[in-house]
Amino acid sequence: MASAPSSSDRMYSASAPPPTASELHLPETARELVKILVTGPFGVGKTTLIDAVSEIRPLHTEEHLTQASVAVDDLAGVRDKTTTTVAIDFGRASLGDSVVLYLFGTPGQERFRPLWDDIAYGALGALVLVDTRRIDESFDVLGLVEESGVPYAVALNTFPDSPRYTEEQLRRSLDLEPDTPLVVCDARDTNSSLDALISLVQHLIDRMSAEVR
Ligand SMILES: Nc1nc2c(ncn2[C@@H]2O[C@H](COP(=O)(O)OP(=O)(O)OP(=O)(O)O)[C@@H](O)[C@H]2O)c(=O)[nH]1
Ligand SMILES: [Mg+2]
């Protein structure tokens, strides 16, 4: 049966020296090129996660938060945050020799909604990041992902002051299907973030296997 590669199969790690130009080219063994969305509400850690896992220098479209956004972009819990994604994040993460994830990070605020459909176009799966200190802020994004029909996994990005809930409480609150993966990650940590992506890829494989049965 198909199974997702583990994070130790990754081609590059954060502690390794920067990849050479030739390493940046996809290996001939790359067979599955998969578009994945990394989404979630404002300030949940989407850009951080793509930075943590990308084996190429990620593309970011960060702009400084200005006084004008004070009233609309709630910095509760992320006081050190000085920038926000205004269009897209892009990175690439290989899992083993054959699976390559192209990661597309969305902006988090509702005002960027018109971009969402374009960024999501063609995605095979979505990793939805949730901050348990502000669960209700995830509902809109979860609704969008559901609406788009893209299969998804939920990753709880933990912060030092994140409250603890049982899995049952979280599933009920987020209204998740029983087979939707719900994992915990630290978006700053490469292996932790890769493990969250692997849970999503395994979910996609399981769904595809069920469909061909
Ligand atoms: N303590 C802690 N801080 C984190 C973690 N993940 C992200 N941060 C910090 O939280 C802030 C938000 O991270 P971003 O990656 O910019 O969040 P984002 O979801 O891309 O934000 P927008 O694009 O503005 O919606 C940054 O200041 C990060 O350094 C985490 O796992 N733990
Ligand atoms: Mg961002």
PDB file of C-alpha atoms and ligand atoms in Angstrom:
ATOM      1  CA  MET A   1       0.000   0.000   0.000  1.00  0.00           C
ATOM      2  CA  ALA A   2       1.171   3.526  -0.754  1.00  0.00           C
ATOM      3  CA  SER A   3       2.521   5.455   2.174  1.00  0.00           C
ATOM      4  CA  ALA A   4       3.853   8.966   2.638  1.00  0.00           C
ATOM      5  CA  PRO A   5       7.600   9.387   3.037  1.00  0.00           C
ATOM      6  CA  SER A   6       8.907  10.419   6.455  1.00  0.00           C
ATOM      7  CA  SER A   7      10.507  13.769   7.247  1.00  0.00           C
ATOM      8  CA  SER A   8      13.928  12.077   7.437  1.00  0.00           C
ATOM      9  CA  ASP A   9      13.613  11.350   3.710  1.00  0.00           C
ATOM     10  CA  ARG A  10      13.721  15.051   2.977  1.00  0.00           C
ATOM     11  CA  MET A  11      16.412  16.180   0.588  1.00  0.00           C
ATOM     12  CA  TYR A  12      17.613  19.196   2.535  1.00  0.00           C
ATOM     13  CA  SER A  13      17.412  20.140   6.181  1.00  0.00           C
ATOM     14  CA  ALA A  14      17.680  23.484   7.920  1.00  0.00           C
ATOM     15  CA  SER A  15      20.984  22.465   9.509  1.00  0.00           C
ATOM     16  CA  ALA A  16      22.518  21.389   6.189  1.00  0.00           C
ATOM     17  CA  PRO A  17      24.614  23.816   4.141  1.00  0.00           C
ATOM     18  CA  PRO A  18      22.648  25.798   1.565  1.00  0.00           C
ATOM     19  CA  PRO A  19      21.912  23.692  -1.522  1.00  0.00           C
ATOM     20  CA  THR A  20      24.098  24.196  -4.572  1.00  0.00           C
ATOM     21  CA  ALA A  21      22.547  25.315  -7.855  1.00  0.00           C
ATOM     22  CA  SER A  22      22.545  21.751  -9.173  1.00  0.00           C
ATOM     23  CA  GLU A  23      20.765  20.525  -6.043  1.00  0.00           C
ATOM     24  CA  LEU A  24      17.969  22.965  -6.701  1.00  0.00           C
ATOM     25  CA  HIS A  25      16.987  21.155  -9.874  1.00  0.00           C
ATOM     26  CA  LEU A  26      14.457  18.414  -9.377  1.00  0.00           C
ATOM     27  CA  PRO A  27      15.948  14.921  -9.326  1.00  0.00           C
ATOM     28  CA  GLU A  28      15.086  12.658 -12.237  1.00  0.00           C
ATOM     29  CA  THR A  29      13.261  10.447  -9.761  1.00  0.00           C
ATOM     30  CA  ALA A  30      10.687  13.208  -9.033  1.00  0.00           C
ATOM     31  CA  ARG A  31       7.380  11.724 -10.144  1.00  0.00           C
ATOM     32  CA  GLU A  32       4.628  13.386  -8.130  1.00  0.00           C
ATOM     33  CA  LEU A  33       4.574  17.180  -8.316  1.00  0.00           C
ATOM     34  CA  VAL A  34       1.849  18.321  -5.989  1.00  0.00           C
ATOM     35  CA  LYS A  35       0.388  21.780  -5.439  1.00  0.00           C
ATOM     36  CA  ILE A  36      -0.439  22.313  -1.781  1.00  0.00           C
ATOM     37  CA  LEU A  37      -2.080  25.326  -0.178  1.00  0.00           C
ATOM     38  CA  VAL A  38      -0.858  26.574   3.182  1.00  0.00           C
ATOM     39  CA  THR A  39      -3.671  28.619   4.586  1.00  0.00           C
ATOM     40  CA  GLY A  40      -5.185  29.909   7.797  1.00  0.00           C
ATOM     41  CA  PRO A  41      -6.173  33.184   9.427  1.00  0.00           C
ATOM     42  CA  PHE A  42      -4.046  36.289   9.937  1.00  0.00           C
ATOM     43  CA  GLY A  43      -0.796  35.733  11.803  1.00  0.00           C
ATOM     44  CA  VAL A  44      -1.209  31.997  12.350  1.00  0.00           C
ATOM     45  CA  GLY A  45       2.253  31.147  11.001  1.00  0.00           C
ATOM     46  CA  LYS A  46       1.775  30.339   7.297  1.00  0.00           C
ATOM     47  CA  THR A  47       4.820  32.286   6.085  1.00  0.00           C
ATOM     48  CA  THR A  48       6.858  30.900   8.971  1.00  0.00           C
ATOM     49  CA  LEU A  49       5.975  27.309   8.053  1.00  0.00           C
ATOM     50  CA  ILE A  50       6.866  27.747   4.375  1.00  0.00           C
ATOM     51  CA  ASP A  51      10.185  29.314   5.425  1.00  0.00           C
ATOM     52  CA  ALA A  52      10.857  26.380   7.719  1.00  0.00           C
ATOM     53  CA  VAL A  53      10.351  23.661   5.117  1.00  0.00           C
ATOM     54  CA  SER A  54      11.317  25.183   1.783  1.00  0.00           C
ATOM     55  CA  GLU A  55      14.421  23.780   0.137  1.00  0.00           C
ATOM     56  CA  ILE A  56      14.519  26.711  -2.262  1.00  0.00           C
ATOM     57  CA  ARG A  57      14.657  30.321  -1.190  1.00  0.00           C
ATOM     58  CA  PRO A  58      10.964  31.011  -0.606  1.00  0.00           C
ATOM     59  CA  LEU A  59       9.119  33.722  -2.424  1.00  0.00           C
ATOM     60  CA  HIS A  60       7.386  36.129  -0.080  1.00  0.00           C
ATOM     61  CA  THR A  61       5.185  39.143  -0.606  1.00  0.00           C
ATOM     62  CA  GLU A  62       5.459  40.702   2.844  1.00  0.00           C
ATOM     63  CA  GLU A  63       4.524  44.301   3.515  1.00  0.00           C
ATOM     64  CA  HIS A  64       4.938  46.192   6.757  1.00  0.00           C
ATOM     65  CA  LEU A  65       1.894  46.474   8.946  1.00  0.00           C
ATOM     66  CA  THR A  66       1.020  50.132   9.146  1.00  0.00           C
ATOM     67  CA  GLN A  67      -1.010  52.263  11.474  1.00  0.00           C
ATOM     68  CA  ALA A  68      -3.893  51.929   9.004  1.00  0.00           C
ATOM     69  CA  SER A  69      -4.204  48.197   9.714  1.00  0.00           C
ATOM     70  CA  VAL A  70      -4.279  48.541  13.510  1.00  0.00           C
ATOM     71  CA  ALA A  71      -8.054  48.545  13.625  1.00  0.00           C
ATOM     72  CA  VAL A  72      -8.467  45.505  11.378  1.00  0.00           C
ATOM     73  CA  ASP A  73      -5.431  43.211  11.861  1.00  0.00           C
ATOM     74  CA  ASP A  74      -5.627  41.873  15.404  1.00  0.00           C
ATOM     75  CA  LEU A  75      -2.102  41.328  16.731  1.00  0.00           C
ATOM     76  CA  ALA A  76      -3.252  39.600  19.926  1.00  0.00           C
ATOM     77  CA  GLY A  77      -0.808  36.739  20.508  1.00  0.00           C
ATOM     78  CA  VAL A  78       1.600  37.861  17.786  1.00  0.00           C
ATOM     79  CA  ARG A  79       2.754  41.231  19.122  1.00  0.00           C
ATOM     80  CA  ASP A  80       6.203  40.912  17.489  1.00  0.00           C
ATOM     81  CA  LYS A  81       4.684  40.611  14.052  1.00  0.00           C
ATOM     82  CA  THR A  82       5.659  43.550  11.861  1.00  0.00           C
ATOM     83  CA  THR A  83       4.720  42.362   8.367  1.00  0.00           C
ATOM     84  CA  THR A  84       1.867  40.587   6.633  1.00  0.00           C
ATOM     85  CA  THR A  85       1.536  38.588   3.409  1.00  0.00           C
ATOM     86  CA  VAL A  86      -0.269  40.653   0.798  1.00  0.00           C
ATOM     87  CA  ALA A  87      -0.361  38.211  -2.105  1.00  0.00           C
ATOM     88  CA  ILE A  88       1.372  34.847  -1.839  1.00  0.00           C
ATOM     89  CA  ASP A  89       4.153  32.773  -0.299  1.00  0.00           C
ATOM     90  CA  PHE A  90       5.798  30.103  -2.399  1.00  0.00           C
ATOM     91  CA  GLY A  91       8.189  27.342  -1.452  1.00  0.00           C
ATOM     92  CA  ARG A  92       9.143  23.809  -2.397  1.00  0.00           C
ATOM     93  CA  ALA A  93       9.621  20.744  -0.217  1.00  0.00           C
ATOM     94  CA  SER A  94      10.644  17.301  -1.446  1.00  0.00           C
ATOM     95  CA  LEU A  95       9.471  14.254   0.449  1.00  0.00           C
ATOM     96  CA  GLY A  96      11.781  11.404  -0.402  1.00  0.00           C
ATOM     97  CA  ASP A  97      12.989  11.027  -3.979  1.00  0.00           C
ATOM     98  CA  SER A  98       9.716  11.145  -5.832  1.00  0.00           C
ATOM     99  CA  VAL A  99       7.232  13.502  -4.164  1.00  0.00           C
ATOM    100  CA  VAL A 100       7.702  17.249  -4.541  1.00  0.00           C
ATOM    101  CA  LEU A 101       5.334  19.651  -2.834  1.00  0.00           C
ATOM    102  CA  TYR A 102       4.868  23.113  -4.282  1.00  0.00           C
ATOM    103  CA  LEU A 103       3.634  25.174  -1.369  1.00  0.00           C
ATOM    104  CA  PHE A 104       1.400  28.168  -1.966  1.00  0.00           C
ATOM    105  CA  GLY A 105       0.733  30.312   1.094  1.00  0.00           C
ATOM    106  CA  THR A 106      -2.331  32.521   1.099  1.00  0.00           C
ATOM    107  CA  PRO A 107      -2.839  35.874   2.785  1.00  0.00           C
ATOM    108  CA  GLY A 108      -4.797  35.561   6.017  1.00  0.00           C
ATOM    109  CA  GLN A 109      -7.216  38.459   5.938  1.00  0.00           C
ATOM    110  CA  GLU A 110     -10.709  38.448   4.516  1.00  0.00           C
ATOM    111  CA  ARG A 111      -9.887  41.558   2.436  1.00  0.00           C
ATOM    112  CA  PHE A 112      -7.598  39.393   0.282  1.00  0.00           C
ATOM    113  CA  ARG A 113     -10.450  36.986  -0.469  1.00  0.00           C
ATOM    114  CA  PRO A 114     -10.460  37.817  -4.228  1.00  0.00           C
ATOM    115  CA  LEU A 115      -6.942  36.336  -4.481  1.00  0.00           C
ATOM    116  CA  TRP A 116      -7.912  33.115  -2.767  1.00  0.00           C
ATOM    117  CA  ASP A 117      -9.550  31.309  -5.683  1.00  0.00           C
ATOM    118  CA  ASP A 118      -6.634  32.053  -7.991  1.00  0.00           C
ATOM    119  CA  ILE A 119      -4.060  30.866  -5.479  1.00  0.00           C
ATOM    120  CA  ALA A 120      -6.118  27.740  -4.712  1.00  0.00           C
ATOM    121  CA  TYR A 121      -6.633  26.824  -8.378  1.00  0.00           C
ATOM    122  CA  GLY A 122      -5.323  23.333  -9.073  1.00  0.00           C
ATOM    123  CA  ALA A 123      -4.308  22.566  -5.483  1.00  0.00           C
ATOM    124  CA  LEU A 124      -4.580  18.899  -4.527  1.00  0.00           C
ATOM    125  CA  GLY A 125      -4.651  19.559  -0.809  1.00  0.00           C
ATOM    126  CA  ALA A 126      -4.549  22.260   1.844  1.00  0.00           C
ATOM    127  CA  LEU A 127      -2.825  22.510   5.185  1.00  0.00           C
ATOM    128  CA  VAL A 128      -5.001  24.739   7.372  1.00  0.00           C
ATOM    129  CA  LEU A 129      -3.096  26.279  10.266  1.00  0.00           C
ATOM    130  CA  VAL A 130      -5.066  27.024  13.415  1.00  0.00           C
ATOM    131  CA  ASP A 131      -4.051  29.027  16.477  1.00  0.00           C
ATOM    132  CA  THR A 132      -5.935  27.592  19.454  1.00  0.00           C
ATOM    133  CA  ARG A 133      -5.788  30.975  21.205  1.00  0.00           C
ATOM    134  CA  ARG A 134      -8.094  32.336  18.497  1.00  0.00           C
ATOM    135  CA  ILE A 135     -10.002  29.328  17.187  1.00  0.00           C
ATOM    136  CA  ASP A 136     -12.977  31.304  15.928  1.00  0.00           C
ATOM    137  CA  GLU A 137     -10.749  33.228  13.524  1.00  0.00           C
ATOM    138  CA  SER A 138     -10.212  29.949  11.624  1.00  0.00           C
ATOM    139  CA  PHE A 139     -13.861  29.419  10.767  1.00  0.00           C
ATOM    140  CA  ASP A 140     -13.907  31.630   7.657  1.00  0.00           C
ATOM    141  CA  VAL A 141     -10.850  29.965   6.142  1.00  0.00           C
ATOM    142  CA  LEU A 142     -12.170  26.484   6.941  1.00  0.00           C
ATOM    143  CA  GLY A 143     -15.416  27.488   5.228  1.00  0.00           C
ATOM    144  CA  LEU A 144     -13.492  28.648   2.159  1.00  0.00           C
ATOM    145  CA  VAL A 145     -11.501  25.418   1.962  1.00  0.00           C
ATOM    146  CA  GLU A 146     -14.653  23.332   2.356  1.00  0.00           C
ATOM    147  CA  GLU A 147     -16.350  25.388  -0.341  1.00  0.00           C
ATOM    148  CA  SER A 148     -13.425  24.882  -2.721  1.00  0.00           C
ATOM    149  CA  GLY A 149     -13.652  21.111  -2.234  1.00  0.00           C
ATOM    150  CA  VAL A 150      -9.888  20.779  -1.657  1.00  0.00           C
ATOM    151  CA  PRO A 151      -9.132  17.986   0.838  1.00  0.00           C
ATOM    152  CA  TYR A 152      -7.328  19.320   3.873  1.00  0.00           C
ATOM    153  CA  ALA A 153      -5.561  18.596   7.121  1.00  0.00           C
ATOM    154  CA  VAL A 154      -5.584  20.879  10.160  1.00  0.00           C
ATOM    155  CA  ALA A 155      -2.333  21.717  11.939  1.00  0.00           C
ATOM    156  CA  LEU A 156      -2.471  23.467  15.306  1.00  0.00           C
ATOM    157  CA  ASN A 157       0.457  25.873  15.436  1.00  0.00           C
ATOM    158  CA  THR A 158       1.370  25.967  19.086  1.00  0.00           C
ATOM    159  CA  PHE A 159       2.482  29.083  20.912  1.00  0.00           C
ATOM    160  CA  PRO A 160       3.780  29.176  24.513  1.00  0.00           C
ATOM    161  CA  ASP A 161       0.430  30.432  25.814  1.00  0.00           C
ATOM    162  CA  SER A 162      -1.753  28.156  23.654  1.00  0.00           C
ATOM    163  CA  PRO A 163      -4.592  26.687  25.732  1.00  0.00           C
ATOM    164  CA  ARG A 164      -4.897  22.912  25.816  1.00  0.00           C
ATOM    165  CA  TYR A 165      -8.013  21.248  24.503  1.00  0.00           C
ATOM    166  CA  THR A 166      -8.806  17.614  23.943  1.00  0.00           C
ATOM    167  CA  GLU A 167      -8.876  16.356  20.387  1.00  0.00           C
ATOM    168  CA  GLU A 168     -12.601  15.774  20.740  1.00  0.00           C
ATOM    169  CA  GLN A 169     -13.204  19.378  21.821  1.00  0.00           C
ATOM    170  CA  LEU A 170     -11.164  20.695  18.913  1.00  0.00           C
ATOM    171  CA  ARG A 171     -12.842  18.456  16.342  1.00  0.00           C
ATOM    172  CA  ARG A 172     -16.232  19.536  17.574  1.00  0.00           C
ATOM    173  CA  SER A 173     -15.324  23.205  17.656  1.00  0.00           C
ATOM    174  CA  LEU A 174     -13.793  23.122  14.157  1.00  0.00           C
ATOM    175  CA  ASP A 175     -16.546  20.806  12.896  1.00  0.00           C
ATOM    176  CA  LEU A 176     -14.065  18.353  11.377  1.00  0.00           C
ATOM    177  CA  GLU A 177     -14.933  15.101   9.654  1.00  0.00           C
ATOM    178  CA  PRO A 178     -13.623  12.063  11.566  1.00  0.00           C
ATOM    179  CA  ASP A 179     -11.022  11.302   8.880  1.00  0.00           C
ATOM    180  CA  THR A 180      -9.672  14.866   8.613  1.00  0.00           C
ATOM    181  CA  PRO A 181      -6.155  14.802  10.068  1.00  0.00           C
ATOM    182  CA  LEU A 182      -5.661  17.016  13.105  1.00  0.00           C
ATOM    183  CA  VAL A 183      -2.034  17.411  14.105  1.00  0.00           C
ATOM    184  CA  VAL A 184       0.045  19.700  16.289  1.00  0.00           C
ATOM    185  CA  CYS A 185       3.041  21.518  14.862  1.00  0.00           C
ATOM    186  CA  ASP A 186       5.527  24.263  15.547  1.00  0.00           C
ATOM    187  CA  ALA A 187       5.612  26.279  12.344  1.00  0.00           C
ATOM    188  CA  ARG A 188       9.163  27.404  13.114  1.00  0.00           C
ATOM    189  CA  ASP A 189      10.457  23.852  13.223  1.00  0.00           C
ATOM    190  CA  THR A 190      11.351  22.121   9.949  1.00  0.00           C
ATOM    191  CA  ASN A 191      10.671  18.530  10.937  1.00  0.00           C
ATOM    192  CA  SER A 192       7.524  19.388  12.851  1.00  0.00           C
ATOM    193  CA  SER A 193       6.166  21.313   9.862  1.00  0.00           C
ATOM    194  CA  LEU A 194       7.188  18.566   7.447  1.00  0.00           C
ATOM    195  CA  ASP A 195       5.388  16.036   9.622  1.00  0.00           C
ATOM    196  CA  ALA A 196       2.228  18.133   9.325  1.00  0.00           C
ATOM    197  CA  LEU A 197       2.607  18.173   5.527  1.00  0.00           C
ATOM    198  CA  ILE A 198       3.227  14.419   5.522  1.00  0.00           C
ATOM    199  CA  SER A 199      -0.045  13.894   7.430  1.00  0.00           C
ATOM    200  CA  LEU A 200      -1.797  15.834   4.699  1.00  0.00           C
ATOM    201  CA  VAL A 201      -0.099  13.862   1.901  1.00  0.00           C
ATOM    202  CA  GLN A 202      -0.986  10.573   3.609  1.00  0.00           C
ATOM    203  CA  HIS A 203      -4.589  11.782   3.814  1.00  0.00           C
ATOM    204  CA  LEU A 204      -4.571  12.569   0.077  1.00  0.00           C
ATOM    205  CA  ILE A 205      -3.124   9.118  -0.693  1.00  0.00           C
ATOM    206  CA  ASP A 206      -5.743   7.433   1.504  1.00  0.00           C
ATOM    207  CA  ARG A 207      -8.541   9.325  -0.222  1.00  0.00           C
ATOM    208  CA  MET A 208      -7.235   8.453  -3.667  1.00  0.00           C
ATOM    209  CA  SER A 209      -6.870   4.786  -2.694  1.00  0.00           C
ATOM    210  CA  ALA A 210     -10.458   4.779  -1.387  1.00  0.00           C
ATOM    211  CA  GLU A 211     -11.715   6.350  -4.615  1.00  0.00           C
ATOM    212  CA  VAL A 212     -10.148   3.710  -6.889  1.00  0.00           C
ATOM    213  CA  ARG A 213     -11.434   0.838  -4.747  1.00  0.00           C
TER     214      ARG A 213
HETATM  215  N1  LIG B   1       6.024  31.281  19.468  1.00  0.00           N
HETATM  216  C1  LIG B   1       5.749  31.026  18.199  1.00  0.00           C
HETATM  217  N2  LIG B   1       5.728  32.055  17.349  1.00  0.00           N
HETATM  218  C2  LIG B   1       5.437  31.793  16.052  1.00  0.00           C
HETATM  219  C3  LIG B   1       5.138  30.507  15.607  1.00  0.00           C
HETATM  220  N3  LIG B   1       4.838  30.557  14.304  1.00  0.00           N
HETATM  221  C4  LIG B   1       4.934  31.838  13.938  1.00  0.00           C
HETATM  222  N4  LIG B   1       5.321  32.573  14.997  1.00  0.00           N
HETATM  223  C5  LIG B   1       5.462  34.015  15.010  1.00  0.00           C
HETATM  224  O1  LIG B   1       4.134  34.501  14.807  1.00  0.00           O
HETATM  225  C6  LIG B   1       4.110  35.550  13.869  1.00  0.00           C
HETATM  226  C7  LIG B   1       3.208  35.244  12.706  1.00  0.00           C
HETATM  227  O2  LIG B   1       3.833  34.468  11.751  1.00  0.00           O
HETATM  228  P1  LIG B   1       3.618  34.589  10.169  1.00  0.00           P
HETATM  229  O3  LIG B   1       4.338  33.416   9.631  1.00  0.00           O
HETATM  230  O4  LIG B   1       3.941  35.924   9.625  1.00  0.00           O
HETATM  231  O5  LIG B   1       2.051  34.385  10.055  1.00  0.00           O
HETATM  232  P2  LIG B   1       1.182  34.380   8.740  1.00  0.00           P
HETATM  233  O6  LIG B   1       0.101  33.391   8.967  1.00  0.00           O
HETATM  234  O7  LIG B   1       2.012  34.202   7.527  1.00  0.00           O
HETATM  235  O8  LIG B   1       0.592  35.840   8.779  1.00  0.00           O
HETATM  236  P3  LIG B   1      -0.186  36.660   7.631  1.00  0.00           P
HETATM  237  O9  LIG B   1       0.466  36.395   6.343  1.00  0.00           O
HETATM  238  O10 LIG B   1      -0.024  38.093   8.072  1.00  0.00           O
HETATM  239  O11 LIG B   1      -1.612  36.196   7.703  1.00  0.00           O
HETATM  240  C8  LIG B   1       5.560  35.805  13.498  1.00  0.00           C
HETATM  241  O12 LIG B   1       6.015  36.857  14.324  1.00  0.00           O
HETATM  242  C9  LIG B   1       6.268  34.510  13.840  1.00  0.00           C
HETATM  243  O13 LIG B   1       7.632  34.671  14.219  1.00  0.00           O
HETATM  244  C10 LIG B   1       5.187  29.441  16.551  1.00  0.00           C
HETATM  245  O14 LIG B   1       4.986  28.300  16.241  1.00  0.00           O
HETATM  246  N5  LIG B   1       5.481  29.761  17.836  1.00  0.00           N
HETATM  247 MG    MG B   2       2.108  35.331   5.840  1.00  0.00          MG
END
